[in-house]
Amino acid sequence: MTEVRFHGRGGQGAVTSAELIALAAIDEGQFAQAFPSFGPERRGAPVVAFLRVSKDQIRIRSKVYQPDIVVVLDPTLMDIVDVSSGLKPKGILVINTAKTWEQIRKDYGFKGRLAVVDADRIAMEEMKVPITNTTMLGALIRAAGITRLESMDRPLDARFGKIAERNKKAMQRAFDETIIKE
Amino acid sequence: MPIQKGMEVSIAVSEAVKLANVDVISAYPITPQTHIVEHLSELVADGELKAAFIPVESEHSALSAAVGAAAVGARAYTATSSQGLALMHEIMFVASSMRIPLVMTVVNRALSAPINIWNDLSDIMAQRDCGWVQLFAINGQEAVDLTLQAFKIAEDPRVLLPVAVNLDGFVLSHVIEPIELPDQEAVDRFLPVFKPTLRLDPDQPVSMGAFGSPEVFIEVKKQVEEALIGSQKVAAEVWKDFGDIFGRTYKPVESYKAKGAEILLVTMGSITETAMTAVDSMREKGRKVGLIHIRLWRPFPFKEFFQAIREAKCLAVVDRALVPGGVGGPVGLEIKSALFEKKERPYVAEFVAGLGGRDLTVEVFAEMAAKAERYAKTQKEMRYEMIGVREK
Amino acid sequence: MAKIDALHPWKEVPLGCAILEAGNSRQFKTGDWRSKIRPVTDQEKCIKCGMCWIFCPDMAYNQRADGFYDWNSYYCKGCGICARECPKEAIQMIAEEE
Ligand code: SF4
Ligand code: SF4
């Protein structure tokens, strides 16, 4: 079982990210579960969403405390939230940032596996909006697998209709441009 | 052939209500029930579900309108949570004693104060004695299946009682997970059109909800009680039918790795699955731990319960509601009372946990099982223990 | 309230205590409650306004073809409301013979 925690801000679509991956994984015949960290939703406040994907039936409904993967949709969260909290020793942190891989490592003293991508720039160029939740799915899939990139097509079409193509393109670019180092 | 699709449990429940072909939905929105009734109102507005959607001004009215609709012979549905359910309290008794078959989803949430939108079972447990059939879903598939079954149980001429289908707020209701939605054709075979035994009809007028003097009141209550007790037999038949058509089996009490278990966790609702994972890991360590979960809470399935626990030396009951000033939580209270008639009975360790949305992890279930084992060894005198309370 | 003329065993109580026979309150003899006084109407004073008919709590008055109101001893419980409400003081409460 792979457990993922998404960090975003209210309105950035962290919950949607978790949902879309879960839908794609279920379409592939895997078991998956996605849920928000529930609370009175406030735009801009730090929020988290959780995802579990497994080959077997998932029989656990508590929050994810020891994720295999952490996805950070908004780099400014890094200064106010301990995004790597509970991350497994072999786990990977996937960050949307304009900084380089080395810079992030230096700034936050993070020693584990790290993947970085400038999702803000990709989202602005491809979709003209600074919303990175679908873009970051490309980075997540590149960094950790979980689902095939093609499996995202159906959930993205269902969710975004006419603008699904732009989301797919942004996701593909993030997949290509993500930098992963140990 | 229907296949598993990823969907939010609330949406799946409203799709089940649509499949049940309801005639009337009356509802008032309250967190975390909202996704269910919002989706239903969309289905009605889009013409996908031919039903009347009554957006009432309170939950008291939501249930009243559903009672009225069912009284004229409509298949009626409503859903609520927490304070909303509390506001329905008065009508809860009216619905059962008037023998109104309707179905309500209760998306379980704590009762105020302090204001809390998160999950526990205090809302439905405060309605324990209202004479409704009460079912608990442990996952999204069960929430769908129980919803369909609930109509069939409620409308059986031997039952004619309202049924509450409980699902945990947020931790179940808002989760995306794989769910198989049955075909309309199969549902129609399983759940025929509602044929009321008695209905309000201007051409054949009757009075429902009239006065009942002391000369008749007890007889009416006896009749309702017998119908409620008898609903278990009907539920068993409904579950048999359901299994034949859809291939998923349901029982009033379910066991998990209970064979040879000395300690049994006793749970209700969606915490059950997390507790199962705890059982798995304890079993791997060689501990004789199993689990039972109670799906049919009212009427309480005594026979099946005794059967399920017969090998156990110790029960670790996990309650998610408190009976303030009493012996613990409602489930523990029920079980201890039920066991009183037995000469040989297991030790009962009663825990109250997870109130107001406090997360229950695999580790917490392991902790409760371990405590229960310890307490059983010394036969520790305990009423109950509240789990996870900060002492300092 | 329906008159309980047969005390049903619990299995025979109508479903949910419903009243299956429409209008069966008609059978209920509230006249049994009357104790020694009853109203009498002086048709000379009566203006056929119907106030007695409206106010009688047990439907003891019925309008005749000629517009006057007939009193029905089966339902009258002798409360005197009609006499009090009659705007013409046409109704008197009188002692009933044994
Ligand atoms: S005395 Fe009372 S019951 Fe009798 S007719 Fe007058 S109002 Fe009716
Ligand atoms: S209230 Fe008096 S005046 Fe009016 S109809 Fe009755 S008896 Fe006649």
XYZ file of C-alpha atoms and ligand atoms in Angstrom:
688
model
C 0.000 0.000 0.000
C 1.212 3.465 -0.885
C 0.134 6.332 1.315
C 0.253 9.932 0.141
C -0.315 13.233 1.872
C -1.046 16.371 -0.141
C -0.376 19.832 1.249
C -2.116 22.801 -0.268
C -4.162 25.820 0.637
C -7.946 25.931 0.700
C -9.050 26.488 -2.913
C -5.894 25.120 -4.561
C -7.429 21.735 -5.180
C -5.345 19.435 -2.983
C -8.446 17.336 -2.370
C -9.113 17.152 -6.111
C -5.550 15.931 -6.677
C -6.039 13.065 -4.258
C -9.440 12.246 -5.741
C -8.268 12.183 -9.350
C -5.410 9.807 -8.628
C -7.741 7.550 -6.646
C -10.233 7.463 -9.514
C -7.481 6.618 -12.013
C -6.095 3.877 -9.774
C -9.553 2.345 -9.300
C -10.089 2.436 -13.068
C -6.886 0.422 -13.375
C -8.344 -2.188 -11.047
C -6.362 -1.125 -8.019
C -7.897 -0.260 -4.683
C -7.724 3.359 -3.665
C -9.085 5.757 -1.128
C -8.977 9.562 -1.096
C -10.273 11.918 1.515
C -9.711 15.436 2.782
C -8.658 16.331 6.271
C -12.106 17.521 7.117
C -12.828 20.877 8.563
C -14.667 24.094 7.931
C -13.173 24.932 4.528
C -11.471 28.292 4.390
C -9.859 29.604 1.260
C -6.128 30.109 1.722
C -5.755 28.152 4.938
C -3.303 25.249 4.901
C -5.147 22.031 4.107
C -4.148 18.423 3.691
C -5.674 15.574 1.732
C -4.890 11.888 1.904
C -4.587 9.094 -0.601
C -4.060 5.378 -0.251
C -3.491 3.090 -3.223
C -3.053 -0.642 -2.950
C -3.236 -3.874 -4.889
C -5.395 -5.277 -2.084
C -8.546 -4.068 -0.402
C -7.797 -1.136 1.893
C -9.032 -1.659 5.417
C -7.869 1.401 7.231
C -9.682 4.675 7.613
C -7.539 6.763 9.903
C -5.532 9.671 8.550
C -2.150 9.059 6.990
C 0.549 9.671 9.595
C 3.516 8.000 7.900
C 3.215 8.784 4.210
C 5.346 7.206 1.506
C 4.929 10.360 -0.532
C 4.237 13.967 0.349
C 3.091 16.347 -2.370
C 3.388 20.086 -1.753
C 1.216 22.166 -4.077
C 2.247 25.539 -2.699
C 5.894 26.294 -1.919
C 5.002 29.007 0.601
C 3.625 26.282 2.860
C 7.154 25.023 3.445
C 7.791 27.895 5.832
C 4.720 27.354 8.007
C 4.020 23.628 7.906
C 6.376 20.730 8.588
C 5.539 19.052 5.307
C 7.977 16.178 5.813
C 6.410 15.192 9.134
C 6.157 11.406 9.438
C 7.558 10.829 5.949
C 8.945 7.294 5.774
C 12.766 7.030 5.590
C 12.513 5.789 2.004
C 9.696 8.182 1.222
C 9.786 11.018 -1.269
C 8.885 14.673 -1.041
C 7.435 16.151 -4.244
C 7.502 19.929 -4.250
C 6.184 22.619 -6.538
C 8.910 25.230 -6.442
C 10.810 27.627 -8.668
C 13.953 26.867 -6.654
C 16.470 24.275 -7.689
C 16.696 20.859 -6.137
C 19.936 21.873 -4.394
C 18.455 25.111 -3.109
C 15.478 23.346 -1.490
C 17.762 20.818 0.117
C 19.914 23.611 1.500
C 17.077 25.908 2.589
C 15.120 23.255 4.441
C 17.876 20.872 5.438
C 15.872 18.025 3.963
C 17.948 14.866 3.634
C 15.536 12.373 2.077
C 14.480 11.741 -1.495
C 13.265 14.870 -3.179
C 11.531 15.739 -6.434
C 11.072 19.326 -7.594
C 9.148 20.892 -10.433
C 8.174 24.479 -11.234
C 4.476 23.704 -11.476
C 3.449 27.361 -11.057
C 5.261 28.260 -14.259
C 3.918 25.238 -16.141
C 0.361 25.924 -14.997
C 0.607 29.588 -15.987
C 2.023 28.733 -19.397
C -0.379 25.907 -20.168
C -3.566 26.958 -18.427
C -3.070 30.657 -17.663
C -4.014 30.052 -14.025
C -1.729 29.472 -11.048
C -3.597 26.322 -10.022
C -1.181 23.456 -9.796
C -3.201 20.529 -8.535
C -3.438 18.669 -11.838
C 0.040 19.767 -12.936
C 1.507 18.284 -9.773
C -0.091 14.933 -10.565
C 2.445 14.634 -13.379
C 5.261 15.184 -10.897
C 3.774 12.689 -8.453
C 3.382 9.994 -11.095
C 6.918 10.624 -12.326
C 8.324 10.467 -8.814
C 6.363 7.539 -7.463
C 4.390 5.728 -10.130
C 1.103 4.845 -8.411
C -0.851 5.043 -11.675
C -0.019 5.250 -15.338
C -0.104 8.737 -16.800
C -2.686 7.633 -19.415
C -5.009 6.480 -16.654
C -5.467 10.120 -15.676
C -7.260 10.868 -18.971
C -10.696 9.607 -18.022
C -10.892 11.245 -14.583
C -9.539 14.504 -16.025
C -12.055 14.444 -18.893
C -14.910 13.726 -16.506
C -13.851 16.450 -14.131
C -12.759 19.232 -16.473
C -14.598 18.622 -19.748
C -13.460 21.200 -22.304
C -10.384 22.287 -20.374
C -9.243 18.729 -19.650
C -6.741 18.843 -22.529
C -4.900 21.807 -21.052
C -4.729 20.005 -17.712
C -3.347 16.910 -19.396
C -0.720 18.939 -21.196
C 0.376 20.635 -17.979
C 0.488 17.265 -16.263
C 2.584 15.790 -19.059
C 5.031 18.699 -18.909
C 5.380 18.349 -15.153
C 6.017 14.646 -15.685
C 8.803 15.497 -18.139
C 10.315 18.384 -16.208
C 10.375 16.960 -12.697
C 13.855 16.610 -11.276
C 14.394 13.718 -8.918
C 17.577 13.044 -7.049
C 18.411 10.913 -4.067
C -22.254 -6.407 -15.271
C -21.657 -3.538 -12.884
C -18.038 -2.914 -12.019
C -16.391 -1.081 -9.187
C -15.998 2.593 -9.871
C -14.293 5.227 -7.819
C -16.797 7.590 -6.278
C -17.522 9.554 -3.174
C -19.591 7.545 -0.718
C -22.196 10.323 -0.341
C -22.709 10.426 -4.089
C -23.007 6.645 -4.180
C -25.681 6.772 -1.474
C -27.716 9.308 -3.427
C -27.357 7.140 -6.526
C -28.707 4.239 -4.467
C -31.669 6.368 -3.446
C -32.226 7.106 -7.120
C -31.998 3.411 -7.958
C -34.610 2.794 -5.262
C -36.872 5.011 -7.328
C -38.078 7.169 -4.455
C -41.132 9.346 -4.911
C -40.463 12.020 -2.324
C -37.291 13.421 -0.791
C -37.617 16.022 1.917
C -34.459 17.356 3.427
C -32.711 20.197 5.141
C -28.960 20.524 4.630
C -26.529 19.935 7.468
C -22.828 19.066 7.450
C -21.772 16.336 6.693
C -25.007 15.091 5.113
C -25.014 17.835 2.445
C -23.352 16.007 -0.445
C -26.107 13.374 -0.379
C -29.057 15.741 -0.578
C -27.335 18.215 -2.894
C -26.710 15.442 -5.370
C -30.290 14.205 -5.037
C -31.668 17.671 -5.654
C -29.509 17.863 -8.798
C -30.795 14.494 -9.987
C -34.363 15.685 -9.488
C -33.716 19.089 -11.085
C -32.026 17.453 -14.090
C -34.990 15.154 -14.547
C -32.881 12.052 -13.934
C -34.984 11.122 -10.939
C -38.719 11.560 -11.155
C -39.403 12.517 -7.575
C -40.622 15.467 -5.580
C -37.805 17.192 -3.730
C -39.177 19.208 -0.822
C -36.620 21.701 0.507
C -38.111 22.200 3.952
C -37.212 24.812 6.555
C -35.934 22.510 9.296
C -35.216 18.883 10.061
C -38.376 18.669 12.138
C -40.235 19.452 8.936
C -37.992 17.219 6.838
C -39.039 14.165 8.775
C -42.634 15.345 9.135
C -42.948 15.777 5.385
C -41.410 12.355 4.785
C -43.882 10.822 7.238
C -46.760 12.529 5.458
C -45.519 11.418 2.064
C -45.118 7.813 3.179
C -48.585 7.966 4.759
C -50.154 8.596 1.358
C -48.185 5.679 -0.073
C -45.099 7.351 -1.492
C -41.636 5.894 -1.164
C -40.078 8.581 1.005
C -36.507 9.405 1.928
C -34.629 11.919 4.006
C -31.132 12.317 5.415
C -29.608 14.234 8.272
C -26.837 14.494 10.863
C -26.233 15.470 14.437
C -28.258 18.516 15.536
C -30.591 17.908 12.634
C -31.368 14.446 13.920
C -31.840 15.870 17.404
C -34.398 18.292 16.000
C -36.235 15.337 14.459
C -36.447 13.565 17.794
C -40.133 14.245 18.348
C -41.119 12.949 14.926
C -38.853 9.904 15.220
C -41.327 8.343 17.661
C -44.317 9.425 15.605
C -42.925 7.752 12.487
C -42.371 4.371 14.127
C -45.549 4.261 16.174
C -47.629 5.282 13.160
C -45.920 2.421 11.300
C -44.529 4.663 8.589
C -42.054 2.910 6.307
C -39.452 5.429 5.228
C -35.695 5.442 4.959
C -33.313 7.969 6.423
C -29.559 8.148 6.053
C -27.927 9.369 9.227
C -24.467 10.700 8.486
C -23.169 10.324 12.001
C -21.697 13.384 13.659
C -21.153 14.479 17.252
C -23.750 16.559 19.066
C -22.915 20.055 20.311
C -21.576 21.571 22.508
C -18.841 22.409 21.813
C -19.842 22.765 18.180
C -18.232 19.884 16.360
C -18.886 18.762 12.812
C -16.836 15.588 13.072
C -17.816 12.015 13.512
C -19.020 9.963 16.422
C -22.245 8.087 17.136
C -23.777 10.349 19.746
C -26.442 11.589 17.328
C -27.985 8.221 16.529
C -27.456 6.812 20.002
C -29.642 9.603 21.380
C -32.347 8.187 19.074
C -31.794 4.605 20.172
C -35.213 4.230 21.733
C -37.345 5.703 18.959
C -38.492 2.345 17.591
C -36.618 2.515 14.287
C -34.704 -0.256 12.600
C -31.079 0.903 12.767
C -28.318 -0.343 10.476
C -24.623 0.577 10.352
C -22.436 0.600 7.256
C -18.720 -0.112 7.541
C -17.801 1.054 4.030
C -19.213 2.741 0.958
C -20.440 -0.461 -0.647
C -22.400 -1.318 2.467
C -23.840 2.188 2.581
C -25.214 1.652 -0.924
C -26.436 -1.879 -0.295
C -28.005 -1.126 3.077
C -29.864 1.824 1.561
C -31.524 -0.445 -0.990
C -32.184 -3.133 1.610
C -33.607 -0.566 4.021
C -36.527 0.241 1.722
C -37.360 -3.428 1.345
C -37.214 -4.057 5.089
C -39.214 -0.925 5.920
C -41.965 -1.626 3.395
C -42.466 -5.284 4.226
C -46.077 -5.631 5.444
C -44.759 -7.465 8.504
C -42.513 -4.534 9.412
C -43.859 -1.170 8.241
C -41.352 0.776 10.269
C -38.853 3.514 9.463
C -35.249 2.450 8.919
C -32.143 4.514 9.661
C -29.002 3.685 7.705
C -25.986 5.021 9.552
C -22.719 5.994 7.961
C -19.896 7.838 9.608
C -19.641 11.503 8.765
C -16.590 12.596 6.717
C -14.433 9.542 7.504
C -16.839 7.489 5.442
C -19.276 9.908 3.794
C -16.613 12.042 2.074
C -14.230 9.295 1.009
C -13.617 8.379 -2.616
C -13.402 4.611 -2.838
C -14.299 1.745 -5.174
C -18.030 1.080 -5.169
C -20.191 -1.101 -7.356
C -23.518 0.501 -8.216
C -26.060 -2.157 -9.142
C -28.062 -2.107 -12.385
C -31.487 -0.505 -12.358
C -33.023 -3.678 -13.727
C -31.592 -5.789 -10.894
C -32.676 -3.234 -8.303
C -36.194 -3.251 -9.716
C -36.268 -7.022 -9.379
C -35.026 -6.795 -5.810
C -37.173 -3.865 -4.746
C -40.670 -3.841 -6.222
C -42.965 -0.832 -6.142
C -44.100 0.073 -2.626
C -47.604 -1.226 -1.901
C -48.808 0.396 1.294
C -50.937 -1.668 3.669
C -52.743 1.423 4.853
C -52.681 4.832 3.280
C -54.343 8.202 3.397
C -56.764 8.188 0.503
C -59.706 10.590 0.086
C -61.744 7.827 -1.546
C -61.271 5.478 1.377
C -60.714 7.814 4.285
C -58.901 6.662 7.406
C -57.365 8.653 10.254
C -53.683 8.142 11.013
C -51.959 9.498 14.072
C -55.103 9.722 16.162
C -55.493 9.729 19.906
C -54.706 6.537 21.812
C -56.263 6.366 25.243
C -54.839 4.295 28.116
C -57.159 1.461 27.051
C -55.286 1.024 23.789
C -51.855 2.663 24.134
C -50.044 -0.378 25.541
C -51.475 -2.610 22.849
C -50.219 -0.208 20.179
C -46.749 -0.141 21.748
C -46.709 -3.923 21.976
C -47.608 -4.121 18.313
C -44.804 -1.728 17.301
C -42.319 -3.583 19.477
C -43.268 -6.946 17.999
C -42.967 -5.516 14.495
C -39.516 -4.159 15.346
C -38.361 -7.468 16.814
C -39.891 -9.289 13.845
C -38.022 -7.037 11.417
C -34.895 -9.095 12.072
C -36.453 -12.115 10.410
C -37.525 -9.941 7.495
C -34.037 -8.434 7.282
C -32.639 -11.959 7.072
C -34.957 -12.711 4.150
C -34.091 -9.422 2.479
C -30.388 -10.179 2.874
C -30.922 -13.615 1.369
C -32.700 -12.073 -1.641
C -30.004 -9.451 -1.937
C -27.268 -12.069 -1.861
C -29.038 -14.109 -4.538
C -29.290 -11.130 -6.871
C -26.146 -9.139 -6.113
C -23.819 -11.739 -4.628
C -22.959 -9.835 -1.476
C -23.999 -11.368 1.831
C -25.087 -9.556 4.944
C -25.648 -10.704 8.498
C -26.823 -8.868 11.614
C -23.516 -9.543 13.373
C -20.349 -10.193 11.401
C -17.209 -11.911 12.628
C -13.647 -11.336 11.503
C -10.922 -13.779 12.507
C -13.092 -14.605 15.505
C -12.382 -18.324 15.318
C -10.117 -19.264 18.177
C -9.964 -15.658 19.348
C -9.846 -15.150 23.098
C -10.242 -11.419 22.797
C -12.868 -9.940 20.524
C -13.025 -6.306 19.607
C -16.665 -5.228 19.266
C -17.248 -2.361 16.851
C -19.903 -0.622 14.783
C -19.571 1.474 11.652
C -16.517 2.393 9.616
C -13.989 2.089 12.445
C -14.498 -1.632 11.932
C -12.166 -1.747 8.950
C -9.326 -0.031 10.786
C -9.931 -2.427 13.677
C -9.692 -5.352 11.227
C -6.261 -4.170 10.177
C -5.303 -4.004 13.855
C -6.559 -7.584 14.253
C -4.437 -8.654 11.274
C -1.276 -7.228 12.790
C -2.008 -8.669 16.237
C -2.707 -12.073 14.702
C 0.625 -11.876 12.901
C 2.231 -11.462 16.302
C 0.446 -14.606 17.471
C -2.148 -12.892 19.641
C -5.565 -14.547 19.752
C -7.541 -11.477 18.802
C -10.592 -11.258 16.553
C -13.431 -8.891 15.902
C -17.180 -8.774 15.627
C -19.142 -5.859 14.310
C -22.787 -5.181 14.864
C -24.565 -4.211 11.676
C -28.112 -4.459 12.993
C -28.236 -2.364 16.128
C -32.010 -2.192 16.431
C -33.566 -4.652 16.859
C -30.548 -6.013 18.723
C -29.696 -9.477 17.351
C -29.221 -11.277 20.669
C -29.018 -14.812 19.298
C -26.447 -13.971 16.646
C -24.484 -11.914 19.127
C -24.264 -14.779 21.650
C -23.322 -17.106 18.824
C -20.575 -14.771 17.629
C -18.941 -14.375 21.049
C -19.312 -17.921 22.347
C -15.587 -18.727 22.181
C -14.331 -15.425 23.532
C -12.909 -14.946 27.011
C -12.922 -11.200 26.793
C -14.749 -8.539 24.820
C -13.216 -5.144 24.117
C -16.222 -3.005 23.289
C -15.501 0.202 21.414
C -18.231 2.774 21.912
C -18.272 6.086 20.097
C -20.896 7.661 22.295
C -21.261 8.088 26.010
C -24.193 7.391 28.273
C -23.373 10.190 30.685
C -23.385 9.123 34.300
C -24.086 5.535 33.328
C -22.068 2.380 32.862
C -20.202 3.442 29.734
C -21.417 3.718 26.185
C -24.640 2.419 24.666
C -23.097 -0.648 23.017
C -21.305 -1.672 26.198
C -24.485 -1.096 28.151
C -26.457 -3.273 25.762
C -23.912 -6.063 25.767
C -23.455 -6.133 29.515
C -27.216 -6.267 30.009
C -27.595 -8.994 27.416
C -24.878 -11.087 29.034
C -26.451 -10.854 32.476
C -28.760 -13.763 31.655
C -25.775 -15.977 30.842
C -24.106 -17.975 33.612
C -20.858 -18.097 31.706
C -19.886 -14.864 30.156
C -16.763 -13.209 28.885
C -15.104 -10.347 30.673
C -16.279 -7.074 29.156
C -13.806 -4.217 28.864
C -15.697 -1.152 27.772
C -13.978 1.724 25.988
C -15.345 5.053 24.887
C -13.231 6.399 22.054
C -13.196 8.593 18.993
C -15.632 11.199 20.278
C -16.034 14.308 18.149
C -13.805 13.035 15.343
C -10.723 12.027 17.334
C -8.919 9.792 14.883
C -8.870 6.082 15.702
C -5.724 4.470 14.351
C -4.666 0.847 14.093
C -2.467 1.458 17.136
C -5.399 2.644 19.257
C -7.317 -0.578 18.547
C -4.247 -2.617 19.433
C -3.960 -0.619 22.642
C -7.593 -1.333 23.552
C -7.216 -5.041 22.833
C -4.079 -5.183 24.960
C -5.742 -3.322 27.814
C -8.775 -5.602 27.626
C -6.528 -8.654 27.870
C -4.749 -7.184 30.899
C -7.959 -6.189 32.650
C -9.500 -9.604 31.963
C -6.562 -11.351 33.627
C -7.191 -9.580 36.916
C -10.936 -9.302 36.315
C -10.468 -5.592 36.943
C -13.646 -3.919 38.082
C -14.355 -1.220 35.542
C -17.339 0.590 34.172
C -15.573 2.108 31.228
C -12.408 3.814 30.189
C -12.208 6.835 27.966
C -9.450 6.425 25.423
C -7.055 9.176 24.450
C -7.993 11.749 27.074
C -5.089 14.045 27.901
C -4.508 14.001 31.632
C -1.786 16.604 31.586
C -61.707 10.297 19.924
C -63.190 7.075 18.791
C -65.468 5.266 21.140
C -63.815 2.149 22.395
C -66.615 -0.317 22.233
C -64.389 -3.325 21.710
C -61.089 -3.628 23.527
C -58.866 -5.194 20.908
C -56.099 -7.630 21.780
C -52.788 -6.127 20.631
C -52.635 -8.159 17.449
C -55.980 -6.775 16.350
C -55.332 -3.113 17.021
C -55.437 -1.400 13.635
C -51.993 -0.693 12.221
C -50.379 2.241 13.997
C -53.644 2.843 15.883
C -55.231 4.160 12.716
C -58.969 4.751 12.647
C -60.237 2.723 9.751
C -63.842 3.805 9.784
C -64.187 7.369 8.582
C -66.343 9.612 10.751
C -66.826 7.078 13.503
C -66.757 9.837 16.118
C -70.422 10.167 15.190
C -71.056 7.034 17.218
C -69.630 8.523 20.354
C -72.499 9.326 22.723
C -71.379 12.505 24.461
C -74.992 12.879 25.589
C -74.053 10.424 28.365
C -72.015 13.173 29.987
C -75.023 15.456 30.469
C -76.080 15.866 34.031
C -79.554 17.172 34.657
C -79.556 20.382 32.606
C -80.179 20.913 28.932
C -80.753 23.793 26.539
C -84.127 24.731 25.106
C -84.519 27.226 22.271
C -87.280 29.828 22.083
C -88.030 30.021 18.393
C -89.807 33.315 18.890
C -86.474 34.948 19.779
C -84.257 32.949 17.413
C -82.882 34.773 14.361
C -81.317 31.649 12.778
C -77.828 33.119 13.104
C -76.226 29.687 13.707
C -74.025 30.741 16.609
C -75.289 27.817 18.691
C -74.427 25.466 15.843
C -70.939 26.947 15.487
C -70.075 26.996 19.161
C -71.513 23.682 20.291
C -68.375 21.575 20.962
C -70.198 18.316 20.275
C -72.223 19.054 17.175
C -75.554 18.757 18.968
C -77.306 21.217 16.650
C -78.438 20.540 13.096
C -80.092 23.046 10.827
C -83.564 22.188 9.598
C -85.013 23.056 6.214
C -86.803 26.036 7.728
C -83.522 27.455 9.059
C -84.057 26.769 12.748
C -81.716 24.480 14.657
C -82.701 21.123 16.096
C -81.109 19.976 19.325
C -79.865 16.362 19.573
C -79.813 14.791 23.013
C -77.430 12.032 21.777
C -74.555 14.522 21.605
C -75.468 17.377 23.980
C -73.363 17.235 27.123
C -75.134 20.123 28.776
C -72.201 22.536 28.891
C -74.300 25.632 28.285
C -71.978 27.221 25.746
C -74.838 27.615 23.257
C -76.943 29.487 25.791
C -74.069 31.810 26.586
C -73.190 32.512 22.947
C -76.719 33.047 21.604
C -76.904 36.784 20.771
C -80.664 36.838 21.337
C -80.774 34.956 24.624
C -83.042 32.523 22.861
C -81.509 29.517 24.628
C -82.249 28.694 28.240
C -80.632 25.937 30.256
C -83.333 24.042 32.074
C -83.422 21.195 34.561
C -84.025 17.851 32.979
C -86.589 15.494 34.381
C -85.297 12.199 35.758
S -75.339 22.611 26.067
Fe -73.297 22.430 25.191
S -73.336 20.427 24.237
Fe -75.471 20.929 24.618
S -76.137 21.853 22.759
Fe -75.452 23.531 24.047
S -73.315 23.825 23.473
Fe -73.941 21.855 22.651
S -77.589 31.249 18.493
Fe -79.610 31.785 19.214
S -80.434 33.096 17.646
Fe -78.672 32.135 16.766
S -79.499 30.331 15.733
Fe -78.932 29.653 17.742
S -80.776 29.899 18.983
Fe -81.070 31.068 17.115
